[in-house]
PDB file of C-alpha atoms in Angstrom:
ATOM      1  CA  UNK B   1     160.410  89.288 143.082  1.00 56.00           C
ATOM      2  CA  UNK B   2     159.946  89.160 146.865  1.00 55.00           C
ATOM      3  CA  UNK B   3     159.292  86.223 148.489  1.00 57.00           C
ATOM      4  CA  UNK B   4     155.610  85.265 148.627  1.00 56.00           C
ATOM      5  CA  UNK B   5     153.965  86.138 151.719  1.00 53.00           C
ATOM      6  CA  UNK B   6     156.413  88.629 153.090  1.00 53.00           C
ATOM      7  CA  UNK B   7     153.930  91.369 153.430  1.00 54.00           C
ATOM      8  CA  UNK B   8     150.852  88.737 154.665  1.00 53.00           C
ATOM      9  CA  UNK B   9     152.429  87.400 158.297  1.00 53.00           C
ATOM     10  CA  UNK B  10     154.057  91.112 159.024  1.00 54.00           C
ATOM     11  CA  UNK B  11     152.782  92.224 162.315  1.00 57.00           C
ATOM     12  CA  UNK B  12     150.609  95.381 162.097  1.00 53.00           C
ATOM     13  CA  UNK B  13     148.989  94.626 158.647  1.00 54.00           C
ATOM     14  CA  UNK B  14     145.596  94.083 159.158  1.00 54.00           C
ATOM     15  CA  UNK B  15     146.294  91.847 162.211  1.00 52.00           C
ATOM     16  CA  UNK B  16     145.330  94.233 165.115  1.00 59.00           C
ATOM     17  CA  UNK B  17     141.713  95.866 164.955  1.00 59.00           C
ATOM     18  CA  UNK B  18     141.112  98.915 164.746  1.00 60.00           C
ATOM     19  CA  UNK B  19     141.069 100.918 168.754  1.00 60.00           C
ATOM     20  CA  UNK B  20     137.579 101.357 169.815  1.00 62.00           C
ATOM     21  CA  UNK B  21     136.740 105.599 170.953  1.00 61.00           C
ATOM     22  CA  UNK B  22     138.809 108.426 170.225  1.00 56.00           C
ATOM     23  CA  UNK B  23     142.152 108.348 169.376  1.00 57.00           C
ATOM     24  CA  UNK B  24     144.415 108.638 171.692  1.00 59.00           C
ATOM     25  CA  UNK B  25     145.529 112.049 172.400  1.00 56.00           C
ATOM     26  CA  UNK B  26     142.295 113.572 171.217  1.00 56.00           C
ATOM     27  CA  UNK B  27     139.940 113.350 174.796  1.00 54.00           C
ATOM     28  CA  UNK B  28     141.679 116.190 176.470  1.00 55.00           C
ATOM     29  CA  UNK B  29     141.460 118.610 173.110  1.00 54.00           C
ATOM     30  CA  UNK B  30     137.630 117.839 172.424  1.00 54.00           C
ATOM     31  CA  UNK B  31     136.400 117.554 176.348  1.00 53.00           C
ATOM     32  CA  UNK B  32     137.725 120.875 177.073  1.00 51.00           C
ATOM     33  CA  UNK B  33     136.686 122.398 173.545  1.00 52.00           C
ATOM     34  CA  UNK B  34     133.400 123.347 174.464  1.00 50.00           C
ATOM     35  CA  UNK B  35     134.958 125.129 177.479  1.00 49.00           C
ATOM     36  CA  UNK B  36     137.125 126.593 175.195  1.00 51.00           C
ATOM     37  CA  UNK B  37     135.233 130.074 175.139  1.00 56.00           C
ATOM     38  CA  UNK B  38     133.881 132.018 177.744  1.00 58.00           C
ATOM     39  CA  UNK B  39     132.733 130.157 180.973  1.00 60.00           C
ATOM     40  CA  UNK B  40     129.589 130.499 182.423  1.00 62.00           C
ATOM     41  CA  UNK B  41     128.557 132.837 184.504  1.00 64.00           C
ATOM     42  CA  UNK B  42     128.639 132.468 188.014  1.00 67.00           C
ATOM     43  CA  UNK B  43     125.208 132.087 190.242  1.00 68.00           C
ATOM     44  CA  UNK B  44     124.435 135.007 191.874  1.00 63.00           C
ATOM     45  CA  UNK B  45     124.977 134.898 195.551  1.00 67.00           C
ATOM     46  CA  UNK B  46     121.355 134.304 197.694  1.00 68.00           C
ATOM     47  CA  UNK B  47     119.879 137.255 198.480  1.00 68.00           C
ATOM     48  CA  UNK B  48     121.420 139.451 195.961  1.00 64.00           C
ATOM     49  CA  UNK B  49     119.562 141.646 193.734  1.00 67.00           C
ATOM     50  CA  UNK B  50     117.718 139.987 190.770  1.00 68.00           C
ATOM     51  CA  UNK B  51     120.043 139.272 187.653  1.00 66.00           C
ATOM     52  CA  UNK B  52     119.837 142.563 184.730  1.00 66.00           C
ATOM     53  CA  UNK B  53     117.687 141.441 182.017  1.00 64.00           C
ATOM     54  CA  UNK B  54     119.247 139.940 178.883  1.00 67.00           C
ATOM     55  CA  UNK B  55     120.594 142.827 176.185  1.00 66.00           C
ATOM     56  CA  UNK B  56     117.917 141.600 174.124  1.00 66.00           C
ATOM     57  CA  UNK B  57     115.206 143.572 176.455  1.00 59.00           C
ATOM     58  CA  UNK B  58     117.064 146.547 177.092  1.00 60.00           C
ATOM     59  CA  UNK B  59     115.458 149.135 175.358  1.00 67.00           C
ATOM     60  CA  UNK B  60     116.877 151.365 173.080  1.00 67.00           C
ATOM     61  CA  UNK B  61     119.015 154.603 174.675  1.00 69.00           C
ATOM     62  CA  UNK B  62     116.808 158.316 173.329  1.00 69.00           C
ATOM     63  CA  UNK B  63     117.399 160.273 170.661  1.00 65.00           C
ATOM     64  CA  UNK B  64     120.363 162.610 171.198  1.00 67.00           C
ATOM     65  CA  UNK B  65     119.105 166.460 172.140  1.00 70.00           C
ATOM     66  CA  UNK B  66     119.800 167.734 168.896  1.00 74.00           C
ATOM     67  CA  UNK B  67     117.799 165.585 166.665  1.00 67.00           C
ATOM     68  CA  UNK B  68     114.447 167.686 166.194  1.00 71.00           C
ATOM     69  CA  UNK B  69     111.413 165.772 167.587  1.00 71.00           C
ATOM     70  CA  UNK B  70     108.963 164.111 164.888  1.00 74.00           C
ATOM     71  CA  UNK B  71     106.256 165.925 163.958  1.00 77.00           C
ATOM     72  CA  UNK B  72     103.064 165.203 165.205  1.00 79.00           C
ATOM     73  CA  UNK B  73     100.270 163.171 163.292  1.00 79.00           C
ATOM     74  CA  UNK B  74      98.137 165.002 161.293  1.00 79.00           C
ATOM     75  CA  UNK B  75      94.570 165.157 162.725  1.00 70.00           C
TER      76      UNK B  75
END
């Protein structure tokens, strides 16, 4: 049997509360997470030509020359 109270007045069992934020260690990993990827792009310079649209408005490339035409609609 161990003595009674051994575990009770150890330092470190429920004596210190718990650290308030983050972890330690963990800022630096989740503040540059998001800029994990790619960066964003730079401003264009003033007085540069307009940005290209996004690929989302680019519309689509034409048929290549050996795909027949369609027909026309009936009349």
């Amino acid at each position: 049997m161990g003595a009674p109270g051994a575990y009770a007045g150890a330092p470190g069992y429920g004596a210190a509360p718990p650290p308030s934020g983050p972890p330690p260690g963990l800022g630096p990993l989740f503040q540059s997470y998001g800029s994990a990827g790619s960066p964003p792009p730079p401003p264009p310079p003033s007085g540069s030509a307009p940005p290209p649209p996004p690929p989302g408005d680019v519309p689509p490339p034409p048929p290549p020359s050996d795909v027949p035409p369609p027909p026309p609609p009936p009349a």
